[in-house]
């Protein structure tokens, strides 16, 4: 990366590590070969967070460009979907365990739940007085 790191996450299958950065990229590192296996360069502003799907084949990233992108890691890092709906920087993303639901938190003071099968926002939570900087699901 050419700038600061914002997030680091191990893949669920353990042999890859993903990093996001202020340089607008996501990198996927092959830990067995000790190399950068993929560089994902589509976001137009800093990438704040990322999260692997529980199967390890998809990675979600979110950015100051107000988009969340879904990357097919096993398919060469192709961007399979762009989720739009937040009005300000998206600061955090998290997959609901064992599902196709993704949660995003934004500087627009909202939390959104996305059904990845349809690409649609199925619920938006309003009422925060400040930026939402982190979202998570109970993984138990």
XYZ file of N, CA, C and O in Angstrom:
560
model
N 0.843 -1.188 0.000
C 0.000 0.000 0.000
C 0.882 1.244 0.000
O 1.972 1.250 0.556
N 0.335 2.297 -0.568
C 1.064 3.554 -0.653
C 0.606 4.557 0.408
O 1.072 5.686 0.429
N -0.309 4.140 1.287
C -0.833 5.015 2.325
C -1.176 4.159 3.548
O -0.895 2.968 3.581
N -1.813 4.772 4.549
C -2.136 4.116 5.802
C -3.117 2.960 5.597
O -3.902 2.939 4.664
N -3.052 1.997 6.515
C -3.994 0.875 6.512
C -5.191 1.227 7.389
O -5.045 1.825 8.451
N -6.372 0.815 6.944
C -7.579 1.074 7.720
C -8.182 -0.197 8.297
O -8.870 -0.157 9.304
N -7.924 -1.348 7.653
C -8.500 -2.598 8.128
C -7.649 -3.775 7.662
O -7.048 -3.733 6.594
N -7.617 -4.806 8.498
C -6.894 -6.042 8.191
C -7.793 -7.201 8.601
O -8.356 -7.186 9.693
N -7.943 -8.196 7.719
C -8.817 -9.316 8.051
C -8.300 -10.622 7.448
O -7.950 -10.670 6.269
N -8.243 -11.666 8.276
C -7.895 -12.991 7.794
C -9.095 -13.618 7.100
O -10.233 -13.440 7.542
N -8.832 -14.388 6.050
C -9.913 -15.134 5.405
C -10.351 -16.272 6.318
O -9.552 -16.776 7.113
N -11.599 -16.693 6.214
C -12.082 -17.787 7.067
C -11.339 -19.101 6.829
O -11.278 -19.937 7.722
N -10.770 -19.269 5.656
C -10.022 -20.492 5.390
C -8.550 -20.358 5.772
O -7.804 -21.313 5.684
N -8.168 -19.156 6.200
C -6.891 -18.970 6.863
C -5.649 -18.759 6.030
O -4.612 -18.419 6.570
N -5.703 -18.933 4.732
C -4.479 -18.802 3.953
C -4.349 -17.462 3.241
O -3.391 -17.247 2.506
N -5.290 -16.557 3.468
C -5.223 -15.227 2.868
C -5.486 -14.161 3.921
O -6.151 -14.401 4.926
N -4.954 -12.988 3.660
C -5.154 -11.819 4.508
C -5.541 -10.678 3.591
O -4.898 -10.470 2.555
N -6.585 -9.934 3.940
C -7.005 -8.776 3.142
C -6.721 -7.504 3.928
O -6.888 -7.464 5.147
N -6.290 -6.467 3.218
C -6.018 -5.172 3.832
C -6.685 -4.074 3.005
O -6.778 -4.175 1.781
N -7.142 -3.029 3.686
C -7.697 -1.865 2.991
C -6.906 -0.638 3.410
O -6.281 -0.613 4.472
N -6.964 0.387 2.555
C -6.046 1.504 2.753
C -6.595 2.839 2.274
O -7.522 2.906 1.466
N -5.934 3.867 2.738
C -6.195 5.223 2.277
C -5.767 5.447 0.838
O -6.094 6.473 0.245
N -5.041 4.500 0.258
C -4.625 4.636 -1.147
C -5.704 4.169 -2.123
O -5.449 4.018 -3.313
N -6.934 3.920 -1.628
C -8.113 3.554 -2.416
C -8.094 2.106 -2.888
O -8.849 1.730 -3.779
N -7.239 1.274 -2.301
C -7.129 -0.110 -2.753
C -7.439 -1.102 -1.644
O -7.378 -0.785 -0.450
N -7.733 -2.314 -2.091
C -7.812 -3.486 -1.239
C -6.770 -4.453 -1.773
O -6.662 -4.650 -2.985
N -5.999 -5.025 -0.879
C -5.011 -6.029 -1.295
C -5.320 -7.339 -0.587
O -5.691 -7.355 0.573
N -5.148 -8.427 -1.335
C -5.319 -9.767 -0.785
C -3.952 -10.439 -0.838
O -3.338 -10.548 -1.907
N -3.491 -10.857 0.335
C -2.151 -11.419 0.488
C -2.233 -12.933 0.631
O -3.008 -13.436 1.436
N -1.431 -13.633 -0.135
C -1.309 -15.086 -0.039
C -0.258 -15.378 1.024
O 0.939 -15.116 0.830
N -0.693 -15.885 2.158
C 0.215 -16.083 3.287
C 1.173 -17.250 3.072
O 2.291 -17.227 3.581
N 0.758 -18.245 2.310
C 1.638 -19.391 2.053
C 2.807 -19.010 1.155
O 3.927 -19.461 1.348
N 2.524 -18.177 0.162
C 3.575 -17.775 -0.775
C 4.213 -16.429 -0.406
O 5.173 -16.012 -1.041
N 3.654 -15.758 0.609
C 4.168 -14.464 1.082
C 4.223 -13.419 -0.040
O 5.212 -12.711 -0.207
N 3.097 -13.325 -0.799
C 3.012 -12.336 -1.881
C 1.637 -11.669 -1.866
O 0.685 -12.198 -1.289
N 1.556 -10.542 -2.544
C 0.260 -9.911 -2.784
C -0.362 -10.634 -3.979
O 0.157 -10.578 -5.088
N -1.477 -11.323 -3.735
C -2.122 -12.112 -4.786
C -3.061 -11.274 -5.644
O -3.211 -11.539 -6.836
N -3.709 -10.257 -5.051
C -4.660 -9.410 -5.769
C -4.565 -7.985 -5.268
O -4.406 -7.754 -4.071
N -4.697 -7.045 -6.167
C -4.885 -5.641 -5.806
C -6.173 -5.185 -6.466
O -6.316 -5.269 -7.690
N -7.118 -4.744 -5.662
C -8.436 -4.341 -6.141
C -8.502 -2.821 -6.134
O -8.443 -2.197 -5.079
N -8.614 -2.235 -7.321
C -8.466 -0.784 -7.474
C -9.659 -0.151 -8.185
O -9.507 0.334 -9.298
N -10.813 -0.135 -7.559
C -11.975 0.478 -8.194
C -12.543 1.635 -7.372
O -13.120 2.564 -7.913
N -12.374 1.596 -6.058
C -12.881 2.691 -5.225
C -12.193 3.999 -5.624
O -11.032 3.999 -6.020
N -12.931 5.100 -5.496
C -12.388 6.405 -5.877
C -11.952 7.254 -4.680
O -11.437 8.348 -4.862
N -12.188 6.738 -3.475
C -11.710 7.388 -2.260
C -11.186 6.308 -1.313
O -11.236 5.124 -1.632
N -10.703 6.715 -0.141
C -10.123 5.776 0.818
C -11.077 4.623 1.111
O -12.285 4.788 1.131
N -10.499 3.441 1.301
C -11.274 2.252 1.666
C -11.161 2.101 3.184
O -10.070 1.939 3.716
N -12.308 2.162 3.862
C -12.310 2.196 5.323
C -12.358 0.830 5.981
O -11.823 0.638 7.061
N -13.055 -0.125 5.369
C -13.245 -1.402 6.054
C -13.481 -2.489 5.029
O -13.792 -2.222 3.860
N -13.347 -3.733 5.482
C -13.631 -4.890 4.638
C -14.026 -6.055 5.519
O -13.765 -6.070 6.718
N -14.697 -7.032 4.905
C -15.115 -8.216 5.655
C -15.277 -9.381 4.692
O -15.895 -9.242 3.633
N -14.695 -10.523 5.057
C -14.852 -11.743 4.282
C -16.198 -12.388 4.575
O -16.639 -12.421 5.731
N -16.824 -12.938 3.546
C -17.983 -13.803 3.748
C -17.482 -15.065 4.435
O -16.322 -15.455 4.271
N -18.331 -15.737 5.196
C -17.912 -16.910 5.977
C -17.344 -18.040 5.119
O -16.544 -18.840 5.605
N -17.705 -18.110 3.839
C -17.145 -19.145 2.964
C -15.752 -18.768 2.459
O -15.031 -19.611 1.946
N -15.401 -17.483 2.557
C -14.083 -17.033 2.133
C -13.963 -16.722 0.661
O -12.898 -16.321 0.198
N -15.044 -16.860 -0.103
C -14.964 -16.617 -1.540
C -15.317 -15.188 -1.939
O -14.955 -14.739 -3.021
N -16.010 -14.462 -1.071
C -16.362 -13.074 -1.353
C -15.836 -12.158 -0.248
O -15.752 -12.548 0.910
N -15.502 -10.953 -0.662
C -15.004 -9.933 0.246
C -15.806 -8.662 -0.014
O -16.009 -8.281 -1.177
N -16.294 -8.035 1.039
C -16.988 -6.750 0.918
C -16.036 -5.653 1.363
O -15.314 -5.806 2.346
N -16.038 -4.548 0.633
C -15.234 -3.375 1.023
C -16.123 -2.142 0.972
O -17.075 -2.073 0.191
N -15.809 -1.158 1.833
C -16.593 0.081 1.847
C -15.649 1.268 1.844
O -14.513 1.181 2.298
N -16.166 2.394 1.343
C -15.277 3.508 1.038
C -15.913 4.869 1.292
O -17.133 4.996 1.400
N -15.050 5.858 1.304
C -15.481 7.244 1.355
C -16.215 7.668 0.097
O -16.844 8.721 0.068
N -16.159 6.847 -0.955
C -16.866 7.164 -2.204
C -18.352 6.804 -2.147
O -19.041 6.865 -3.156
N -18.854 6.420 -0.960
C -20.250 6.072 -0.663
C -20.697 4.755 -1.304
O -21.898 4.507 -1.441
N -19.759 3.891 -1.663
C -20.133 2.591 -2.207
C -19.596 1.461 -1.336
O -18.584 1.611 -0.656
N -20.319 0.354 -1.392
C -19.833 -0.921 -0.873
C -19.685 -1.819 -2.085
O -20.581 -1.889 -2.927
N -18.553 -2.486 -2.181
C -18.298 -3.354 -3.335
C -18.089 -4.778 -2.871
O -17.493 -5.024 -1.828
N -18.600 -5.710 -3.675
C -18.465 -7.137 -3.398
C -17.513 -7.736 -4.417
O -17.739 -7.639 -5.626
N -16.455 -8.332 -3.908
C -15.378 -8.867 -4.729
C -15.399 -10.387 -4.719
O -15.483 -10.990 -3.656
N -15.298 -10.982 -5.896
C -15.206 -12.428 -6.040
C -13.727 -12.800 -5.948
O -12.982 -12.681 -6.921
N -13.301 -13.223 -4.780
C -11.890 -13.505 -4.542
C -11.424 -14.726 -5.318
O -10.318 -14.773 -5.833
N -12.287 -15.735 -5.422
C -11.901 -16.953 -6.151
C -11.969 -16.747 -7.663
O -11.394 -17.520 -8.410
N -12.658 -15.704 -8.099
C -12.792 -15.415 -9.529
C -11.831 -14.342 -10.002
O -12.158 -13.556 -10.890
N -10.667 -14.259 -9.404
C -9.658 -13.307 -9.850
C -9.835 -11.892 -9.338
O -9.208 -10.964 -9.835
N -10.701 -11.706 -8.361
C -10.880 -10.383 -7.776
C -11.832 -9.489 -8.533
O -11.790 -8.274 -8.406
N -12.741 -10.073 -9.293
C -13.703 -9.284 -10.053
C -14.743 -8.655 -9.128
O -15.240 -9.305 -8.208
N -15.048 -7.390 -9.381
C -16.110 -6.714 -8.627
C -17.445 -7.214 -9.170
O -17.785 -6.969 -10.321
N -18.196 -7.937 -8.332
C -19.453 -8.547 -8.767
C -20.668 -7.665 -8.512
O -21.691 -7.836 -9.156
N -20.556 -6.753 -7.563
C -21.715 -5.927 -7.234
C -21.267 -4.643 -6.558
O -20.294 -4.631 -5.806
N -21.974 -3.560 -6.857
C -21.760 -2.274 -6.193
C -23.067 -1.893 -5.515
O -24.115 -1.828 -6.162
N -23.000 -1.667 -4.203
C -24.180 -1.286 -3.427
C -24.138 0.217 -3.191
O -23.150 0.740 -2.669
N -25.222 0.879 -3.596
C -25.315 2.333 -3.437
C -26.583 2.668 -2.666
O -27.611 2.042 -2.862
N -26.503 3.677 -1.818
C -27.671 4.093 -1.050
C -27.321 5.042 0.078
O -28.122 5.892 0.444
N -26.123 4.901 0.626
C -25.691 5.834 1.675
C -25.368 7.190 1.038
O -24.958 7.267 -0.119
N -25.520 8.241 1.829
C -25.305 9.597 1.335
C -23.952 10.173 1.712
O -23.626 11.289 1.313
N -23.169 9.416 2.489
C -21.855 9.883 2.929
C -20.948 8.660 3.035
O -21.367 7.531 2.770
N -19.734 8.878 3.429
C -18.736 7.818 3.550
C -19.290 6.591 4.274
O -19.975 6.718 5.286
N -18.986 5.404 3.758
C -19.352 4.170 4.439
C -18.130 3.732 5.233
O -17.055 3.513 4.675
N -18.300 3.614 6.542
C -17.172 3.409 7.451
C -16.956 1.966 7.883
O -15.872 1.625 8.346
N -17.989 1.129 7.757
C -17.876 -0.234 8.270
C -18.822 -1.158 7.525
O -19.930 -0.749 7.139
N -18.372 -2.403 7.312
C -19.218 -3.442 6.725
C -19.043 -4.737 7.505
O -17.972 -4.986 8.072
N -20.087 -5.553 7.515
C -20.018 -6.837 8.211
C -21.060 -7.783 7.626
O -22.230 -7.414 7.487
N -20.626 -9.000 7.285
C -21.553 -10.036 6.835
C -22.261 -10.646 8.033
O -21.636 -10.916 9.055
N -23.565 -10.897 7.888
C -24.263 -11.702 8.872
C -23.777 -13.134 8.670
O -23.747 -13.624 7.534
N -23.358 -13.815 9.734
C -22.805 -15.170 9.572
C -23.757 -16.124 8.853
O -24.958 -16.122 9.107
N -23.194 -16.889 7.921
C -23.914 -17.949 7.206
C -25.144 -17.452 6.474
O -26.165 -18.130 6.419
N -25.043 -16.247 5.886
C -26.194 -15.699 5.156
C -25.716 -14.831 4.001
O -24.522 -14.650 3.785
N -26.681 -14.277 3.291
C -26.378 -13.359 2.198
C -26.733 -11.928 2.584
O -26.990 -11.089 1.732
N -26.743 -11.642 3.885
C -27.057 -10.303 4.379
C -25.774 -9.590 4.783
O -24.930 -10.138 5.489
N -25.639 -8.367 4.299
C -24.488 -7.528 4.616
C -24.986 -6.270 5.317
O -26.000 -5.688 4.922
N -24.276 -5.849 6.347
C -24.618 -4.642 7.097
C -23.570 -3.577 6.801
O -22.378 -3.879 6.696
N -24.014 -2.326 6.663
C -23.076 -1.217 6.448
C -23.433 -0.056 7.364
O -24.602 0.211 7.616
N -22.404 0.626 7.870
C -22.587 1.796 8.722
C -21.921 2.993 8.084
O -20.822 2.873 7.531
N -22.564 4.141 8.160
C -22.112 5.294 7.383
C -22.007 6.581 8.185
O -22.647 6.749 9.232
N -21.233 7.505 7.635
C -21.146 8.855 8.186
C -22.451 9.619 7.989
O -22.626 10.691 8.565
N -23.381 9.071 7.183
C -24.696 9.703 7.036
C -25.621 9.393 8.220
O -26.797 9.712 8.196
N -25.040 8.734 9.257
C -25.727 8.435 10.515
C -26.750 7.303 10.398
O -27.678 7.215 11.201
N -26.581 6.435 9.386
C -27.503 5.318 9.216
C -26.758 3.989 9.173
O -25.552 3.934 8.921
N -27.522 2.921 9.427
C -27.064 1.543 9.253
C -28.012 0.915 8.237
O -29.236 1.067 8.352
N -27.449 0.219 7.254
C -28.276 -0.433 6.241
C -28.003 -1.922 6.213
O -26.863 -2.361 6.405
N -29.066 -2.698 5.961
C -28.963 -4.136 5.742
C -29.262 -4.400 4.271
O -30.270 -3.919 3.737
N -28.379 -5.166 3.639
C -28.464 -5.449 2.201
C -28.668 -6.933 1.969
O -27.980 -7.751 2.585
N -29.588 -7.273 1.068
C -29.736 -8.651 0.603
C -28.888 -8.765 -0.658
O -29.227 -8.200 -1.700
N -27.799 -9.473 -0.564
C -26.844 -9.545 -1.657
C -27.412 -10.299 -2.855
O -27.049 -10.047 -3.993
N -28.353 -11.215 -2.631
C -28.955 -11.944 -3.755
C -29.674 -10.996 -4.702
O -29.626 -11.164 -5.910
N -30.327 -9.988 -4.142
C -31.062 -9.024 -4.976
C -30.282 -7.733 -5.195
O -30.588 -6.977 -6.110
N -29.302 -7.461 -4.321
C -28.568 -6.206 -4.396
C -29.323 -5.026 -3.817
O -28.926 -3.883 -3.996
N -30.403 -5.313 -3.100
C -31.251 -4.245 -2.574
C -31.062 -4.044 -1.076
O -30.802 -4.988 -0.336
N -31.243 -2.803 -0.669
C -31.267 -2.484 0.758
C -32.630 -2.909 1.287
O -33.665 -2.474 0.773
N -32.633 -3.778 2.297
C -33.893 -4.292 2.831
C -34.321 -3.586 4.119
O -35.475 -3.691 4.524
N -33.393 -2.863 4.744
C -33.731 -2.139 5.975
C -32.692 -1.056 6.210
O -31.495 -1.293 6.035
N -33.155 0.123 6.590
C -32.260 1.201 6.998
C -32.670 1.665 8.382
O -33.855 1.873 8.647
N -31.681 1.780 9.252
C -31.916 2.207 10.625
C -31.470 3.655 10.776
O -30.310 3.979 10.539
N -32.400 4.521 11.152
C -32.147 5.941 11.354
C -32.125 6.231 12.850
O -32.588 5.430 13.642
N -31.613 7.392 13.231
C -31.705 7.812 14.618
C -30.386 8.081 15.299
O -30.373 8.638 16.390
N -29.273 7.665 14.685
C -27.983 8.003 15.284
C -27.743 9.503 15.155
O -28.099 10.114 14.146
N -27.133 10.080 16.153
C -26.866 11.515 16.133
C -25.536 11.853 15.496
O -25.266 13.005 15.177
N -24.693 10.839 15.328
C -23.370 11.040 14.736
C -23.067 9.905 13.767
O -23.845 8.959 13.623
N -21.937 9.996 13.162
C -21.464 8.999 12.212
C -21.465 7.596 12.816
O -21.135 7.425 13.989
N -21.817 6.590 12.030
C -21.720 5.192 12.455
C -20.357 4.691 11.980
O -20.090 4.617 10.785
N -19.496 4.377 12.935
C -18.125 4.025 12.607
C -17.824 2.528 12.670
O -16.777 2.098 12.196
N -18.748 1.735 13.238
C -18.510 0.299 13.300
C -19.834 -0.450 13.381
O -20.734 -0.036 14.112
N -19.950 -1.536 12.623
C -21.087 -2.436 12.713
C -20.573 -3.854 12.877
O -19.476 -4.188 12.414
N -21.346 -4.693 13.573
C -20.964 -6.093 13.709
C -22.190 -6.914 14.053
O -23.182 -6.394 14.569
N -22.108 -8.202 13.770
C -23.117 -9.178 14.161
C -22.517 -10.058 15.246
O -21.307 -10.256 15.295
N -23.376 -10.601 16.082
C -22.944 -11.607 17.032
C -22.588 -12.848 16.243
O -23.420 -13.410 15.536
N -21.346 -13.292 16.300
C -20.892 -14.408 15.480
C -21.020 -15.764 16.178
O -20.510 -16.746 15.715
N -21.723 -15.787 17.294
C -21.907 -17.056 18.010
C -23.125 -17.767 17.483
O -24.128 -17.237 17.213
